[in-house]
XYZ file of C-alpha atoms in Angstrom:
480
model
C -18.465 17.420 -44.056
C -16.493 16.607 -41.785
C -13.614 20.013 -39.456
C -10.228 19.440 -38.505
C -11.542 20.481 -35.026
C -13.760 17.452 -35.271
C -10.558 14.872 -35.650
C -8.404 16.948 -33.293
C -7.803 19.068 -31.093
C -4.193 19.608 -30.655
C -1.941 22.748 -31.380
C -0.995 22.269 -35.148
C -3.340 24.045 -37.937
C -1.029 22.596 -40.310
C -1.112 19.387 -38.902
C -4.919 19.375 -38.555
C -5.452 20.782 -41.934
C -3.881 17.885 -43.295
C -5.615 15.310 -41.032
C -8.782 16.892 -42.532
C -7.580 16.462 -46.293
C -6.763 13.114 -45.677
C -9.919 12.414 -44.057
C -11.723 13.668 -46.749
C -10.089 11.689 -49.641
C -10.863 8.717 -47.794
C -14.621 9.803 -47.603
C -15.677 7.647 -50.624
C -13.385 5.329 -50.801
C -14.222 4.004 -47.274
C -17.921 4.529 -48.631
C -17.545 1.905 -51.241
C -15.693 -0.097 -49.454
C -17.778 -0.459 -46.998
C -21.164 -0.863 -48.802
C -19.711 -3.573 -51.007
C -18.722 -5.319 -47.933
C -22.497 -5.058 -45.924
C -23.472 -6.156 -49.942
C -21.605 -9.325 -49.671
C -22.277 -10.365 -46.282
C -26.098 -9.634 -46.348
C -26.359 -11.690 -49.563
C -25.131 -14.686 -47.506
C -27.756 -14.638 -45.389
C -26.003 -12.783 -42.940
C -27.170 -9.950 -40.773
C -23.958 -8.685 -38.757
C -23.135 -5.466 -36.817
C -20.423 -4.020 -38.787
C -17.701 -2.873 -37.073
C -14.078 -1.000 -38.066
C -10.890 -1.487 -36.556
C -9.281 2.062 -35.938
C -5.691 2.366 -35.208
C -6.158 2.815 -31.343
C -7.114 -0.722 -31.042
C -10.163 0.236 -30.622
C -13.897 -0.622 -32.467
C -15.974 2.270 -33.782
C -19.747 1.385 -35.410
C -20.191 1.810 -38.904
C -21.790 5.115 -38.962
C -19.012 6.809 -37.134
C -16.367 5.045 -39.215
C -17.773 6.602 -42.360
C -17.284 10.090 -41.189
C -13.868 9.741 -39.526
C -12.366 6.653 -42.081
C -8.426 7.945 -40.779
C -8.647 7.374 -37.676
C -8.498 3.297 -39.649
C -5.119 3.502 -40.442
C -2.232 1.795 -38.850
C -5.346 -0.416 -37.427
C -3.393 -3.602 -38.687
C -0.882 -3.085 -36.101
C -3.372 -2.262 -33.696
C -5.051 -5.437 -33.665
C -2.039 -8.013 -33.667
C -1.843 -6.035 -30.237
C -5.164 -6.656 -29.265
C -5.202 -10.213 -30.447
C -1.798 -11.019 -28.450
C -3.812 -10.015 -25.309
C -6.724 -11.512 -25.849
C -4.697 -15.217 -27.251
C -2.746 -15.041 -24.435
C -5.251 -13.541 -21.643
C -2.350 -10.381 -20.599
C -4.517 -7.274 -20.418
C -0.332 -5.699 -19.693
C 2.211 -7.359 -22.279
C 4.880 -5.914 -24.771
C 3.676 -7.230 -28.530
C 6.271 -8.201 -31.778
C 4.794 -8.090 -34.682
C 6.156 -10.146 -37.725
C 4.991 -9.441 -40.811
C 6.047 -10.043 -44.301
C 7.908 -6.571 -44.721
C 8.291 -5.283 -41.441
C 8.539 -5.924 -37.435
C 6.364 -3.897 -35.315
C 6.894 -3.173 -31.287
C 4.300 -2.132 -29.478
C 2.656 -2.504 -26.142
C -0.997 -2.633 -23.944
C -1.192 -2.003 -20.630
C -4.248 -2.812 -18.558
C -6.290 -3.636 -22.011
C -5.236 -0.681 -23.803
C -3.026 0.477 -26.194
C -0.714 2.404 -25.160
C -0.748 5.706 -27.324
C 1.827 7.789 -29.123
C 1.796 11.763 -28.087
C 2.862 12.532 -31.814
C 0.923 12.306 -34.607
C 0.715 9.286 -36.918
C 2.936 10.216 -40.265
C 0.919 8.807 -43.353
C 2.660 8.815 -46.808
C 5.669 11.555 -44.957
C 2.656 13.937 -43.927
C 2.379 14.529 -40.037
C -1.068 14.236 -38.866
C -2.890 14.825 -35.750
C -4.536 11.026 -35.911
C -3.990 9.250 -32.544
C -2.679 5.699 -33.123
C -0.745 3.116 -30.760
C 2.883 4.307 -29.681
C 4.839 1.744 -31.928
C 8.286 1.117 -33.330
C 8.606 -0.411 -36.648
C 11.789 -1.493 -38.721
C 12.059 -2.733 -41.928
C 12.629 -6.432 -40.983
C 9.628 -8.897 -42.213
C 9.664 -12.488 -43.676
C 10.472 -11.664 -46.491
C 12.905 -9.241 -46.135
C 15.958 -8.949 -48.611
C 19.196 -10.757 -46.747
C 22.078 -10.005 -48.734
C 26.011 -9.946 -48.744
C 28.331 -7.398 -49.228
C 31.917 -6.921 -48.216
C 31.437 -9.733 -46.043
C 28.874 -8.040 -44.071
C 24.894 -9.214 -43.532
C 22.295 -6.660 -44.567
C 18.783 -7.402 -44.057
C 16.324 -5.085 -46.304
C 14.686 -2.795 -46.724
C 13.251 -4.349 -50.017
C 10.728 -6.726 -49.916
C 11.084 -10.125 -52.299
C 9.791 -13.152 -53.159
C 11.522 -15.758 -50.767
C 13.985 -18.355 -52.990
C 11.493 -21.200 -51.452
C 8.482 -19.898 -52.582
C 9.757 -19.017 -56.064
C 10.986 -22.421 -56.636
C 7.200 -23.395 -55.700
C 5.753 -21.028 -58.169
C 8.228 -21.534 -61.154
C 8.848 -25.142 -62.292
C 12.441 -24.010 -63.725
C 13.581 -21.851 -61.209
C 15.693 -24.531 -59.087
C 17.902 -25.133 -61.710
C 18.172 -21.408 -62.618
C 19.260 -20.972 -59.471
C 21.974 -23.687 -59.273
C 23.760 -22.572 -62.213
C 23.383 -19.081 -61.624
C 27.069 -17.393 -61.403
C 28.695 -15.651 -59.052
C 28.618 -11.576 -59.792
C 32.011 -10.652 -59.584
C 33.275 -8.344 -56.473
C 33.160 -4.899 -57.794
C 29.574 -5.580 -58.739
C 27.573 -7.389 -55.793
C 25.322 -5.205 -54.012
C 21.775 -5.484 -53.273
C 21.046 -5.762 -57.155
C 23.811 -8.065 -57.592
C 24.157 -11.018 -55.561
C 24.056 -14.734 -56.569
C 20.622 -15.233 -55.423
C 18.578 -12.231 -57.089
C 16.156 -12.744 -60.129
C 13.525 -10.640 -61.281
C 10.087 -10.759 -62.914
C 7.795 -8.505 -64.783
C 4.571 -7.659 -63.193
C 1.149 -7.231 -64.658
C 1.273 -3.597 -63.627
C 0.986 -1.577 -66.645
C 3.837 0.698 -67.814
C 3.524 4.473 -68.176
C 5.888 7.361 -69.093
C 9.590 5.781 -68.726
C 12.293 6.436 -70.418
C 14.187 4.713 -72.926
C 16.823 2.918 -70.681
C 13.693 2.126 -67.978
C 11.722 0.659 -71.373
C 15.040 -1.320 -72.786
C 15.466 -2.867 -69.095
C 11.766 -3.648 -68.570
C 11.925 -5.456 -72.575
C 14.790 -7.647 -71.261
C 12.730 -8.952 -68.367
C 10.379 -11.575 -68.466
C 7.340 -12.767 -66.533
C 9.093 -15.562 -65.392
C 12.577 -14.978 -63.228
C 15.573 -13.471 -65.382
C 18.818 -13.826 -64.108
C 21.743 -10.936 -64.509
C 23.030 -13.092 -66.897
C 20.464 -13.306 -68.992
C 20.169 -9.523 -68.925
C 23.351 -8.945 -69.293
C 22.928 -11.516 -72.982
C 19.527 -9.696 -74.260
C 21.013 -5.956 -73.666
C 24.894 -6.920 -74.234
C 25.575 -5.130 -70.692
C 24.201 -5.139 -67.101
C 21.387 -3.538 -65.749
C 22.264 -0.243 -64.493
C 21.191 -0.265 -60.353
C 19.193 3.163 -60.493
C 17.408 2.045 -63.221
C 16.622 -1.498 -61.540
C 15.766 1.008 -58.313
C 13.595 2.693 -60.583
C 11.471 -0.251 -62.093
C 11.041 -2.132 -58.741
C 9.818 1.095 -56.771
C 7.167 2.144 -59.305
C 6.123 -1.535 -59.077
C 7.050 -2.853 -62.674
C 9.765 -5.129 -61.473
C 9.494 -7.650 -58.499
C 12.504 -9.598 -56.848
C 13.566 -12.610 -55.738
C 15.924 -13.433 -53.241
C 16.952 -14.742 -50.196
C 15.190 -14.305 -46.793
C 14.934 -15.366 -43.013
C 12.160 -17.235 -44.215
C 14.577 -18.923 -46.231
C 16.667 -19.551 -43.651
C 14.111 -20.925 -41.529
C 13.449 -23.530 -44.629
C 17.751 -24.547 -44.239
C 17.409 -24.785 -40.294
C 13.856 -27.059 -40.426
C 12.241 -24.820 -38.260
C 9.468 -24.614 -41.479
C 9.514 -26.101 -44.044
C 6.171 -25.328 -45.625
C 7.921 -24.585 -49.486
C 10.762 -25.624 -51.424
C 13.669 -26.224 -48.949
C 16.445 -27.164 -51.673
C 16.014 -23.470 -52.524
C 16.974 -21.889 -49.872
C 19.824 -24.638 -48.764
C 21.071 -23.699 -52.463
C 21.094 -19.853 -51.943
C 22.158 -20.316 -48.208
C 25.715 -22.025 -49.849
C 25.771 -19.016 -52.629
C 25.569 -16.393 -49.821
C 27.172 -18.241 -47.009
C 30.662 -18.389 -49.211
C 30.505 -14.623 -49.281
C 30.760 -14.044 -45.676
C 33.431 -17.482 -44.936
C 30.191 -19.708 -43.905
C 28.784 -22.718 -45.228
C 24.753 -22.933 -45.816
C 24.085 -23.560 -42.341
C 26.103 -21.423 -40.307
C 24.531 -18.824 -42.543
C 21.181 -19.410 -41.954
C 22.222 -19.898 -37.838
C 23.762 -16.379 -38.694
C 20.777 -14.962 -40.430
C 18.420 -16.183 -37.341
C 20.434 -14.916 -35.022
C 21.091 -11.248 -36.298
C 16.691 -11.493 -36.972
C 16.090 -12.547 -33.842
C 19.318 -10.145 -32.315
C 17.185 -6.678 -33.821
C 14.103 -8.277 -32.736
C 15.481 -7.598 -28.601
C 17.117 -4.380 -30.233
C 13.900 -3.091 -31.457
C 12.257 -4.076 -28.278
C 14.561 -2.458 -25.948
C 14.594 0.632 -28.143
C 11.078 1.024 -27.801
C 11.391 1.443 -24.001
C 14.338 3.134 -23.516
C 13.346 6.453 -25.749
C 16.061 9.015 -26.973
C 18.678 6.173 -26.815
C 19.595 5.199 -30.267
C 18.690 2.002 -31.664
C 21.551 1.079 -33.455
C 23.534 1.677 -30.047
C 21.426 -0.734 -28.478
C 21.774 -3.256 -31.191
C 25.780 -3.167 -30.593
C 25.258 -4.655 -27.327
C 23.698 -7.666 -28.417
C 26.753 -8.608 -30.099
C 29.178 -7.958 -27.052
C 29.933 -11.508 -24.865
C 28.995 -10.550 -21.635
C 26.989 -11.939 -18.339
C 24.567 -9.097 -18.413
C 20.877 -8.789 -20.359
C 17.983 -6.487 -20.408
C 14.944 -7.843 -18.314
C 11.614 -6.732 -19.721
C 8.931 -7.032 -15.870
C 5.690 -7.696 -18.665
C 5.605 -10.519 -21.010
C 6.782 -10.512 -24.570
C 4.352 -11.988 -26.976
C 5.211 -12.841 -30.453
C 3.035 -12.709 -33.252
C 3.023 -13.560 -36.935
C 3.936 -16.561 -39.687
C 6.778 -18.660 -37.920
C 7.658 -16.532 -34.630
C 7.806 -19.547 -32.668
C 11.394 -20.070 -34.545
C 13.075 -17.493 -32.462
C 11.135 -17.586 -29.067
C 14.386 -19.762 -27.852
C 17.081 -17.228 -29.230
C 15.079 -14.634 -28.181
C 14.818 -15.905 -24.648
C 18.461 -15.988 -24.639
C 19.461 -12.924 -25.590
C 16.663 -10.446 -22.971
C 15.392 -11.273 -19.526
C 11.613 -11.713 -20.225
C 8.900 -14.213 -20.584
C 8.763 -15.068 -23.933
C 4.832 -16.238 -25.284
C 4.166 -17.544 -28.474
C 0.171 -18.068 -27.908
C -1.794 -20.758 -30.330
C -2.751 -19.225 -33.755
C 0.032 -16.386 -33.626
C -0.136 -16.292 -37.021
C -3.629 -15.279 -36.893
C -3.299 -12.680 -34.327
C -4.180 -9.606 -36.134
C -7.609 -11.022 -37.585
C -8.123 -11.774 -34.006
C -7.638 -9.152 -32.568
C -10.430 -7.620 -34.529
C -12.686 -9.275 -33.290
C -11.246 -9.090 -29.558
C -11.403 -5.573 -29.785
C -13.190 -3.136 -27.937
C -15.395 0.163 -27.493
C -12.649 2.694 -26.708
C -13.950 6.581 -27.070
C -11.758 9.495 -25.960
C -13.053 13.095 -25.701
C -10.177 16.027 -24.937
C -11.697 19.147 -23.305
C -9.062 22.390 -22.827
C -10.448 25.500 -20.404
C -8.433 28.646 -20.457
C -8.967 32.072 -19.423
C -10.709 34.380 -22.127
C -8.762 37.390 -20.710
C -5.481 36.868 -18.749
C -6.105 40.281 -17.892
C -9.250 38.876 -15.700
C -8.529 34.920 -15.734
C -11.085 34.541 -13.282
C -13.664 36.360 -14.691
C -14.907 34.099 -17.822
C -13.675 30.737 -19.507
C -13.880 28.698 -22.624
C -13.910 25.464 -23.052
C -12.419 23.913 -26.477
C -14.019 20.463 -27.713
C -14.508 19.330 -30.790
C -17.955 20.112 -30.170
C -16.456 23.723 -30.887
C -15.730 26.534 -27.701
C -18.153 27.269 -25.500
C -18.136 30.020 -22.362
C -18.757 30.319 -18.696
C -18.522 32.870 -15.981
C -17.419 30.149 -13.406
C -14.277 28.141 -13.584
C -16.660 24.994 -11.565
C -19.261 25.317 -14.429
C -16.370 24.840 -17.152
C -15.546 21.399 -15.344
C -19.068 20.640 -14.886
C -19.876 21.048 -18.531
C -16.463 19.389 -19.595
C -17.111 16.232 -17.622
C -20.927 15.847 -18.072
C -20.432 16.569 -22.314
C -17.553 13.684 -22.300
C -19.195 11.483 -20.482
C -22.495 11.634 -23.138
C -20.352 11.674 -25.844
C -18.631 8.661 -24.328
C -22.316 6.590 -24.108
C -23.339 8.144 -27.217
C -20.464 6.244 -29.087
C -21.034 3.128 -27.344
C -24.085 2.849 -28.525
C -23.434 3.751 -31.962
C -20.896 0.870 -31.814
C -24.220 -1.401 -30.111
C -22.285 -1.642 -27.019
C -23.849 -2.670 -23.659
C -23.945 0.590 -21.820
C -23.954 -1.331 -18.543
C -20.702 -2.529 -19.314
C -18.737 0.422 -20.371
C -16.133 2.006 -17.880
C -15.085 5.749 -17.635
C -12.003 7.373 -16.304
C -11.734 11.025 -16.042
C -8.359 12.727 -15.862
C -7.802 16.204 -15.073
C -4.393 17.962 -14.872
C -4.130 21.725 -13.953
C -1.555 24.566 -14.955
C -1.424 26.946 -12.122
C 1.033 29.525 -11.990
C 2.847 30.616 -8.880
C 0.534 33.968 -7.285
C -2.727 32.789 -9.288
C -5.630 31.606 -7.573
C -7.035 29.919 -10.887
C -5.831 27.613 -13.290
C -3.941 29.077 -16.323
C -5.189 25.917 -18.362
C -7.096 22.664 -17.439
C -6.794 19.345 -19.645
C -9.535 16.960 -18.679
C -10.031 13.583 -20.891
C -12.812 11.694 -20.466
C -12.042 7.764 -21.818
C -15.074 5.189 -21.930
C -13.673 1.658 -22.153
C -16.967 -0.330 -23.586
C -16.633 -4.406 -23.332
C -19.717 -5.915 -24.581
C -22.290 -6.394 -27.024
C -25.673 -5.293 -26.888
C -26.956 -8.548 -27.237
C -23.748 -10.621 -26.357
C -25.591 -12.837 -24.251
C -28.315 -13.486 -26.042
């Protein structure tokens, strides 16, 4: 069993109460998970340390990971952080993160991730887990682009790109090319020129009739609108499409940056008549021809790439006010003093534009796209232990103290004993960790920070924070 006070031990029961629930869901899932994984490995011949990623960046050994398996998520984005540090040898650097649904901003200073105050939010629920301080928008690879009113939209949706559909469906090229044009009042991001959908193998369970007459008319293999439209003698209605594709029934094709990567040559590693072919469908809705779409898709990508970026440092400044500047014609930029890294599937496509548009050193490191993998195994022993000391009595401040851990409270008479206690517990639990995680304890360094509360007239702290961080950088037997 595992307390909330053991996962955290900031103000929030609610918040920790949750964090605890959470934690204990994952208890034997992470279980299996992991014992099917030391299964696999040992049968190979293999006899590994096992480590987990947790979503500080940081390593933890297996034991420890099976007690505390949340403090694991949001550890993909941790490691593409750590891996852009250790590919391109920046212990300092600002990281973006392409994925295939989403673009993630975050940055490491001095080998560490820099961490959020707040709480990560899992599945809308606020929790008291610690993770890296990170800004993410809903801008991947395969992001939906689509037109309407003239105007680009990128996503949210995620879909499968027009190049990599034509790759895995022998027809789907020529669907595509004589696919018609929806007509004005219907195009949306359900109706445009360059949308199909297929069934998934997911199984169906408790729709309703108009969700089970929909999912009837669509096939395994991509079905236009107007074939829809033939098999239920009307279109699809757009809720009900919503519907389908969020409960996983129905997946999408459509256009994409990647896609417009494919028109441009910058990759080219699927079917590039494809995308040229959507490209013309939704480059005559905004006045464009293929190309100058697919210039204006990389642009606007690589324009709320630097918007994203800038946002990230210049908190309680809107986003989408930043973003307007990019579009202004002026002689001005942002400059960014640490290096930008880029990371993920065919980021060196916009290190150019990107470069154009901020002040900064732009790095695209060799085997970006393997970053986050990397970084797992770049990544090292980092153990934090929070100790608070307050007064039992303001009445008498200075006559006892306690000391909250998640070892629990303890009490002392004398303020210097609550500090010595604080410090010489953290440190211990610091080299306890590290060699849980079979880290060298003759490489492990640890910073103590203590900041006081001391109001005006007292002669003793109202409250004391002290953390005590170990940073642990090598294996037991590393060297041998």
């Amino acid at each position: 069993m595992v307390c909330a006070h053991e996962l955290s031990q900031d103000l929030g029961a609610f918040e920790r109460a949750t964090t605890a629930f959470f934690n204990a869901q994952l208890l034997p899932i992470t279980e299996r998970f992991m014992s099917t994984v030391e299964k696999d490995v040992t049968s190979r011949g293999i006899s590994p340390k096992i480590f987990m990623l947790k979503c500080d960046g940081s390593v933890i050994g297996i034991k420890s990971a099976l007690e505390k398996p949340i403090e694991s998520i949001f550890s993909g984005p941790a490691g593409s952080l750590v891996g852009a540090s250790f590919l391109t040898g920046n212990d300092s650097c600002a990281v973006i993160d392409v994925g295939g649904t989403s673009t993630d901003i975050s940055v490491i200073k001095d080998g560490v991730p820099e961490m959020s105050e707040m709480g990560a939010v899992v599945g809308g629920w606020k929790t008291r887990v610690k993770a890296i301080k990170m800004e993410t928008s809903a801008m991947g690879g395969d992001s939906h682009i689509w037109v309407k009113d003239g105007k680009l939209n990128v996503g949210p949706r995620r879909v499968i790109p027009l190049c990599r559909a034509a790759d895995l469906y022998p027809d789907f090229l020529e669907l595509l090319k004589i696919n018609p044009m929806p007509t004005k009042t219907l195009i949306g991001m359900n109706f445009q020129p360059t949308t199909f959908f297929t069934r998934t193998e997911y199984e169906a369970m408790g729709l309703n009739d108009l969700e089970q007459e929909l999912l009837d008319s669509i096939s395994s293999s991509p079905t236009s609108l107007r074939e829809l439209r033939s098999r239920m003698g009307r279109y699809p209605s757009t809720r009900i499409l919503d519907s389908l594709i969020q409960k996983r029934l129905v997946q999408c094709i459509g256009f994409t940056s990647t896609d417009a990567l494919h028109v441009l040559g910058d990759y080219t590693a699927c079917n590039v008549e494809a995308a040229e072919v959507g490209a013309e469908y939704l480059g005559s809705l905004c006045k464009r021809t293929g190309e100058e779409f697919a210039k204006y898709v990389k642009e606007t990508f690589a324009k709320n790439m630097a918007s994203d970026l800038i946002s990230f440092f210049l908190e309680g400044i809107p986003g989408e006010e930043i973003r307007k500047i990019f579009d202004i014609d002026c002689p001005t930029k942002f400059k960014v003093d640490i290096p930008v890294v880029l990371i993920g599937g065919p980021v060196v496509a916009y290190k150019d534009i990107l470069g154009s548009i901020i002040d900064a050193e732009i790095i695209v490191p060799e085997y970006s796209d393997v970053g986050n993998a990397t970084g797992a195994l770049a990544a090292k022993g980092v153990r934090r232990v929070d100790f608070l000391i307050r007064p039992a009595s303001m009445a008498a401040p200075d006559w006892e103290y306690y000391v909250f851990s998640e070892k629990g409270r303890q009490s002392f008479y004398e303020y210097k004993d609550a500090i010595k206690y604080a410090r010489e517990t953290g440190q211990s639990m610091v080299m306890q960790y590290m060699e849980d995680a079979g880290l060298d304890p003759d490489h492990v360094e640890i910073d103590v920070k203590k900041d006081e509360i001391v109001p005006e007239g007292w002669d003793f702290p109202m409250e004391t924070k002290i953390r005590i961080m170990g940073v642990g950088t090598r294996l037991i037997d590393e060297e041998a």
